[in-house]
XYZ file of C-alpha atoms in Angstrom:
358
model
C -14.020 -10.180 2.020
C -11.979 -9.983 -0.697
C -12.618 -9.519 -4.647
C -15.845 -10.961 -4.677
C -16.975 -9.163 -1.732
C -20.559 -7.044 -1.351
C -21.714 -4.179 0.295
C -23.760 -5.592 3.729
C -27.190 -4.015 4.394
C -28.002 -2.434 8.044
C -25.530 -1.465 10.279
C -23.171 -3.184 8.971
C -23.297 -1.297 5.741
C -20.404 -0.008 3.494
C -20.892 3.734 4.377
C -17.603 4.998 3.307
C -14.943 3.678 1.058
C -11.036 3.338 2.463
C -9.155 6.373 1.206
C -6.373 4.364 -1.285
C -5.638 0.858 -2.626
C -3.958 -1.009 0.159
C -0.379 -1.240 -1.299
C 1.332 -4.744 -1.916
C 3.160 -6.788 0.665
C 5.547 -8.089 -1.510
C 9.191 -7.694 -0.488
C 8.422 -5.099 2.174
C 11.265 -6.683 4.310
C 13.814 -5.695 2.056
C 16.613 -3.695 4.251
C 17.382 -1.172 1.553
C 13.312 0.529 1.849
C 13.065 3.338 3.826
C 10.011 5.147 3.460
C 6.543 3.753 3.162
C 2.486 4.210 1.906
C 1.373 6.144 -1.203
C 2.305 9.350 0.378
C 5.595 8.790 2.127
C 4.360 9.352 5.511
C 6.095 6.810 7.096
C 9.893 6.968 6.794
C 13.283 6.331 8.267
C 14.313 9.683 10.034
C 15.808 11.086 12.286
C 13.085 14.042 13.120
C 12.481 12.240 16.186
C 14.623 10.037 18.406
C 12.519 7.138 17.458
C 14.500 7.290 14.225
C 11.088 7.847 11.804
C 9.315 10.733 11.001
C 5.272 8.784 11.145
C 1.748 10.084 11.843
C 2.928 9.482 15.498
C 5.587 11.866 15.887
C 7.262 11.441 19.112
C 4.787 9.333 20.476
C 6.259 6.121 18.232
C 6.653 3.655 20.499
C 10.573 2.757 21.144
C 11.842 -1.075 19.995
C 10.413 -0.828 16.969
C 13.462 -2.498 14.495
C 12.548 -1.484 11.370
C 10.307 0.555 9.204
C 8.483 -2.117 8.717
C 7.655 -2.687 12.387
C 7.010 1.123 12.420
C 3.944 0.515 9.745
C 3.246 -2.523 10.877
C 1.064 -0.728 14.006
C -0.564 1.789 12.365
C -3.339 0.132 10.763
C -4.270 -0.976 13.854
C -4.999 2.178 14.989
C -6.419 3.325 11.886
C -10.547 4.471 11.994
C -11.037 2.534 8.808
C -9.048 -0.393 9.021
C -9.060 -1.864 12.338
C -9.697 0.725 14.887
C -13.919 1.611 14.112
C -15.249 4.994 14.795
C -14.976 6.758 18.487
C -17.751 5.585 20.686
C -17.713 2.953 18.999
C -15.182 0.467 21.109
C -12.221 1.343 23.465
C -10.140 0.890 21.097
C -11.547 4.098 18.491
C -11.854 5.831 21.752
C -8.768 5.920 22.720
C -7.588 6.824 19.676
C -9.974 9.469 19.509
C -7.749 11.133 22.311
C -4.012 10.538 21.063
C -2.531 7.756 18.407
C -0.287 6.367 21.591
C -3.312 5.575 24.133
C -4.632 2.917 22.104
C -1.463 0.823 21.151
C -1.093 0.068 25.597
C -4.707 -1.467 25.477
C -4.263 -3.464 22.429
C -0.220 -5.103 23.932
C -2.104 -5.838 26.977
C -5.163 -7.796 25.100
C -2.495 -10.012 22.857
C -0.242 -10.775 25.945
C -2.483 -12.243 28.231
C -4.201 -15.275 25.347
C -2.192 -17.612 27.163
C -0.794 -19.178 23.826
C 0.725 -15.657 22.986
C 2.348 -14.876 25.725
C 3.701 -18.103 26.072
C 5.172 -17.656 22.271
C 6.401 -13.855 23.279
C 8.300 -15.385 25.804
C 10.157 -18.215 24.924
C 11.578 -16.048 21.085
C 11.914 -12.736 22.996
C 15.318 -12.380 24.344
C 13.979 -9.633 26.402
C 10.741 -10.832 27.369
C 10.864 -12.917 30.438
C 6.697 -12.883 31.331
C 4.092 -11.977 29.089
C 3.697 -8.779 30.864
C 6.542 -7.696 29.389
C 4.823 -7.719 25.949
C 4.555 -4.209 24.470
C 3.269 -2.991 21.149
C 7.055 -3.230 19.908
C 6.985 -6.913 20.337
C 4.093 -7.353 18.535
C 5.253 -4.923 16.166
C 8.169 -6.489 15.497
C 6.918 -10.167 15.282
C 4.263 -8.894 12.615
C 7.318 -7.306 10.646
C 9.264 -10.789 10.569
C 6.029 -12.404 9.381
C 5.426 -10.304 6.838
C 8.994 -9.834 5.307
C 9.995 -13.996 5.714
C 5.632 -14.809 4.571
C 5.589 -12.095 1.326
C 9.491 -12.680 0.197
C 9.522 -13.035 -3.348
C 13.270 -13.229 -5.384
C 12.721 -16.775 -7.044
C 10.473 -15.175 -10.485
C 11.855 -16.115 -13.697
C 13.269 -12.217 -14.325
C 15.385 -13.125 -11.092
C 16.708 -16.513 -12.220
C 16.822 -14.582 -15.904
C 19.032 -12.220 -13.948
C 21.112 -14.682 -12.298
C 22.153 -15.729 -15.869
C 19.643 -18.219 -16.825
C 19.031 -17.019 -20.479
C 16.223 -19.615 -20.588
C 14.112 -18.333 -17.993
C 12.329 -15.314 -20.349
C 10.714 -16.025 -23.503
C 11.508 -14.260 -26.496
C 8.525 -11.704 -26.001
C 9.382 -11.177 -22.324
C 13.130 -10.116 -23.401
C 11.664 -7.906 -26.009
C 9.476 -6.539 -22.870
C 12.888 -5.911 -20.665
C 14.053 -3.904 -23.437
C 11.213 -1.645 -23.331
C 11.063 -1.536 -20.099
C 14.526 -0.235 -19.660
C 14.642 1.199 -23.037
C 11.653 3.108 -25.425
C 9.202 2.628 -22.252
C 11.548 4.093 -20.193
C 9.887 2.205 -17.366
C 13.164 1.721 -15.205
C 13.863 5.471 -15.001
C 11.483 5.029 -11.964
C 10.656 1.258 -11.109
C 14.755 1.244 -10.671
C 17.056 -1.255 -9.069
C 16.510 -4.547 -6.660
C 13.234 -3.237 -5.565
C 12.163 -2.092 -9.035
C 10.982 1.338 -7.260
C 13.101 4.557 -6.825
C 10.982 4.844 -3.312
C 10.871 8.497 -4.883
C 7.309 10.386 -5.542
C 5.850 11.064 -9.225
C 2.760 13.146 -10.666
C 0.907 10.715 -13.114
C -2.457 12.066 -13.307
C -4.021 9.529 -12.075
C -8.051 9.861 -12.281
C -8.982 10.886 -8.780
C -11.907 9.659 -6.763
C -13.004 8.433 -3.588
C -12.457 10.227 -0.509
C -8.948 10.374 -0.907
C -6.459 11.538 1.814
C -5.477 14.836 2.620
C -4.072 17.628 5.584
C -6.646 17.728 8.319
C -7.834 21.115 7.281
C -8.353 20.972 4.110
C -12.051 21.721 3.413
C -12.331 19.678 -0.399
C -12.470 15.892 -0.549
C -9.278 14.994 -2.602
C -6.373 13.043 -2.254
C -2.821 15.953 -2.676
C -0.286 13.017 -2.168
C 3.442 13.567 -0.981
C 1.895 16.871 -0.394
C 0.042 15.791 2.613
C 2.999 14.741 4.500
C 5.300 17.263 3.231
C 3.219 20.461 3.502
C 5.163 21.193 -0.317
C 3.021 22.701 -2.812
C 5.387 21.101 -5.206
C 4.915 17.571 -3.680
C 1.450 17.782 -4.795
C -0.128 14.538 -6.398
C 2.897 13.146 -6.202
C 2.868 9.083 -5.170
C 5.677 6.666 -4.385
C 6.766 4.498 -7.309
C 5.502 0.868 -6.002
C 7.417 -2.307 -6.770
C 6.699 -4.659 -9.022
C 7.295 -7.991 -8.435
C 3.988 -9.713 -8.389
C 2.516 -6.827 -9.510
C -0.171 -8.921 -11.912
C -1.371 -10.727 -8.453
C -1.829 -6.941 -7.255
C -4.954 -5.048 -9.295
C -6.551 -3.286 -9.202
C -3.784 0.017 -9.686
C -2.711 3.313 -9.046
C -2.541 4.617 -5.641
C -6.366 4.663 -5.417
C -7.026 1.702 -7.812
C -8.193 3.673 -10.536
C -7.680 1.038 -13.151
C -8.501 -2.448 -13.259
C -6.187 -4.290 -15.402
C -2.376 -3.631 -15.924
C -2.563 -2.933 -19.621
C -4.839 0.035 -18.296
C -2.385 1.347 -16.326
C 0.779 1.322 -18.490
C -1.235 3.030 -21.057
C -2.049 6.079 -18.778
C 1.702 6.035 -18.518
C 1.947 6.254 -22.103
C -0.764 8.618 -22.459
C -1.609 10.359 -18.870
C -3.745 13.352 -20.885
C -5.594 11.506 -22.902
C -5.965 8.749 -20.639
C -7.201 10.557 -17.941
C -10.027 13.123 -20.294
C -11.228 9.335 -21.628
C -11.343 7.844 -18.221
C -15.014 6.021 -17.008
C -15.257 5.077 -13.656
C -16.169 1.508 -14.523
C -12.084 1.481 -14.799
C -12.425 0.886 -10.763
C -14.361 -1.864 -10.369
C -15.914 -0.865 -7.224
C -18.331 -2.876 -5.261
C -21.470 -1.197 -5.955
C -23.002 0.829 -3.137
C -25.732 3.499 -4.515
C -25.977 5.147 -1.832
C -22.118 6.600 -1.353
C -21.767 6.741 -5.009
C -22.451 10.284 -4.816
C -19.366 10.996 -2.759
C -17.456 8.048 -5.147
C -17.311 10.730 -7.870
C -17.715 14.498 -6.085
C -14.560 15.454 -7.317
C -15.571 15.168 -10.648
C -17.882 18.303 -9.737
C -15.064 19.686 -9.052
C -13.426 21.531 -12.549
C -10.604 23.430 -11.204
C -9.595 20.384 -8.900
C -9.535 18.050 -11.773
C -7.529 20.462 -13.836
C -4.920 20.586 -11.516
C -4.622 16.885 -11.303
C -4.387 16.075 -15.025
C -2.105 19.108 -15.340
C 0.359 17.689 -13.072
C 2.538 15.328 -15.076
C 6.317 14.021 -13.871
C 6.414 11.492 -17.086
C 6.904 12.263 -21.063
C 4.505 11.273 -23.356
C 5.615 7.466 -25.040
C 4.214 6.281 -28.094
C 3.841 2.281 -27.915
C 2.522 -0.032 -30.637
C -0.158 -2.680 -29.578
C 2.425 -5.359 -30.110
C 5.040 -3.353 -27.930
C 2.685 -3.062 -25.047
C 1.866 -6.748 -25.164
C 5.210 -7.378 -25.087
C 5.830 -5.187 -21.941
C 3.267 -6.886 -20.431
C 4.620 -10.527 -21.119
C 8.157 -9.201 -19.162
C 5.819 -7.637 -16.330
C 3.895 -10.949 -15.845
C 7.945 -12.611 -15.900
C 7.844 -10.916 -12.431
C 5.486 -13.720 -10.531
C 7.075 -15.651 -8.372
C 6.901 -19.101 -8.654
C 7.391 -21.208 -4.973
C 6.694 -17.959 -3.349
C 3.532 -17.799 -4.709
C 2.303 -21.145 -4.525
C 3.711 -22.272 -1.897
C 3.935 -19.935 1.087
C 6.112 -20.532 3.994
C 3.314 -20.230 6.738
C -0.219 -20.155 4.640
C -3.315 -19.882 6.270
C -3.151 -21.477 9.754
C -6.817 -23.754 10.586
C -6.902 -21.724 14.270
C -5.296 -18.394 15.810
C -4.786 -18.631 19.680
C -7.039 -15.959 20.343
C -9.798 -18.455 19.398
C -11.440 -15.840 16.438
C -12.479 -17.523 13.425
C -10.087 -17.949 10.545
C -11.388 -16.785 6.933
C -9.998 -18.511 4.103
């Protein structure tokens, strides 16, 4: 697991990659978000009386107290995430037959580790015994960990903007500038969350196996488009935030570049970026035998016309010395305590007795 991770041999195998870059967890308890992932398919809505418009439909489960809740029990569910492949567990299987018949199976194997349902009970106003539990519960105690576990408000831009002049360097103010002047950074990453929660074309360099509408018969990753069936949503991706965002490479909504400085100059440059990209700028964990698929849609002409074609930003020209200075103000964003010094960290054991990785 994690950057330094290899492909496995056997069964165990990588034999497919995951479909995007797993967005940031920074700040994603922030009241004022309301719509989530690269594509926007998760959002605050009121299509359904659940109150969001999901890959669930009307089958969300109700309780569920925020959007973050909402997301929070999808990946479980997910084939490449947590779920595995149909046949392959009760889980997948269940899945396999509707995205509500699995969440049931999965309440019922939390609540009954002693330990948890224990815990469920006694902070649960609602929850007398642990067979009360449902997936909203758990749902909703995963949302309070993640929002209270990945808060982040205490980097030196937000003492800087608290009015601690001190608290940037020279360089980093220069960077601010940019970044809400010349750069014209802030015309997207706007406001307390530094993200418009909007959706932008950048021509990103495509690869992978991307994510798209179930019948679409080319493997490629449309965007907004895939939730919005809008031609003119397509290859459009929500702005992400920013704090922390030098912790967060590799970037782009598949992770197309490696390093931060290679992303702000494709949004500098998105044309010429993207005709002198190299797929080294992914850093993936080399697996030979998927490379193949890696890279199809660069066999692909027409596909990969329409993706650098489809630009949202204007063309800025930087100096070398600008763009280092935009990067000093973007690595101001770090938290400091938050960072270090988590509020929960990594426990030593989990009641359900699995091992803990650190």
């Amino acid at each position: 697991m994690g950057p330094k991770r290899v492909s496995a041999t056997g069964e165990n195998r990588i034999k497919k990659r995951i479909p995007r870059n797993a967005p940031a967890l920074w700040n994603l308890g922030a009241k004022d978000i309301d719509v989530l992932f690269h594509d926007g398919r998760l959002s605050a809505s009121e299509t359904y009386e659940n109150g969001f418009d999901s890959p669930a439909e009307e089958w969300l489960p109700d309780g569920l107290e925020s959007i973050l809740a909402a997301q929070a029990i999808f990946p479980l569910v997910a084939q490449f995430e947590m779920a595995g492949n149909p046949k392959e567990n009760e889980i997948a299987g269940a899945v396999h037959d509707r995205i509500d018949a699995a969440w049931p199976i999965i309440a019922k194997r939390v609540r009954t580790i002693p330990e948890y349902g224990a815990m469920f009970t006694k902070f649960f106003e609602n929850v007398s015994k642990p067979e009360d539990v449902t997936i909203a519960h758990i749902a909703n105690a995963l949302a309070a960990f993640m929002a209270i576990e990945w808060q982040s408000v205490d980097t030196r831009y937000d003492q800087f903007l608290l009015g601690d002049d001190s608290a940037l360097t020279a360089q980093e103010k220069r960077g601010l500038a940019l970044f809400d002047g010349k750069a014209n950074c802030s015309s997207c990453h706007s406001g307390a969350l530094l993200s418009d929660q909007k959706f932008h074309a950048l021509a990103v360099p495509p690869f992978g196996p991307g994510r798209t509408r179930g019948f679409d018969p080319m493997v490629r990753d449309v965007g907004h488009m895939g939730e919005s069936n809008d031609v003119n949503d397509a290859y459009r991706f929500r702005t992400p935030m920013l704090r922390n965002v030098t912790l967060t490479a590799p970037y782009g909504h598949n992770g197309a570049f490696a390093t931060l400085e290679g992303i702000i100059r494709h949004h500098l440059d998105p044309v010429s970026s993207f005709a002198a990209w190299d797929k080294a700028q992914t850093n993936l964990v080399p697996v030979p035998e998927i490379e193949h698929v890696d890279f199809a849609i660069w066999d692909n002409p027409r596909e990969l016309q329409k993706v650098a074609q489809k630009i949202d930003i204007e063309p800025i020209s930087l100096t070398d010395s600008e763009i280092a200075d935009l990067l000093a103000f973007l690595h101001s964003l770090t938290g400091t305590k938050s960072v270090t010094d988590p509020v929960f960290g990594v426990p030593e054991t989990v009641p359900s007795g699995l091992e803990v990785i650190k």
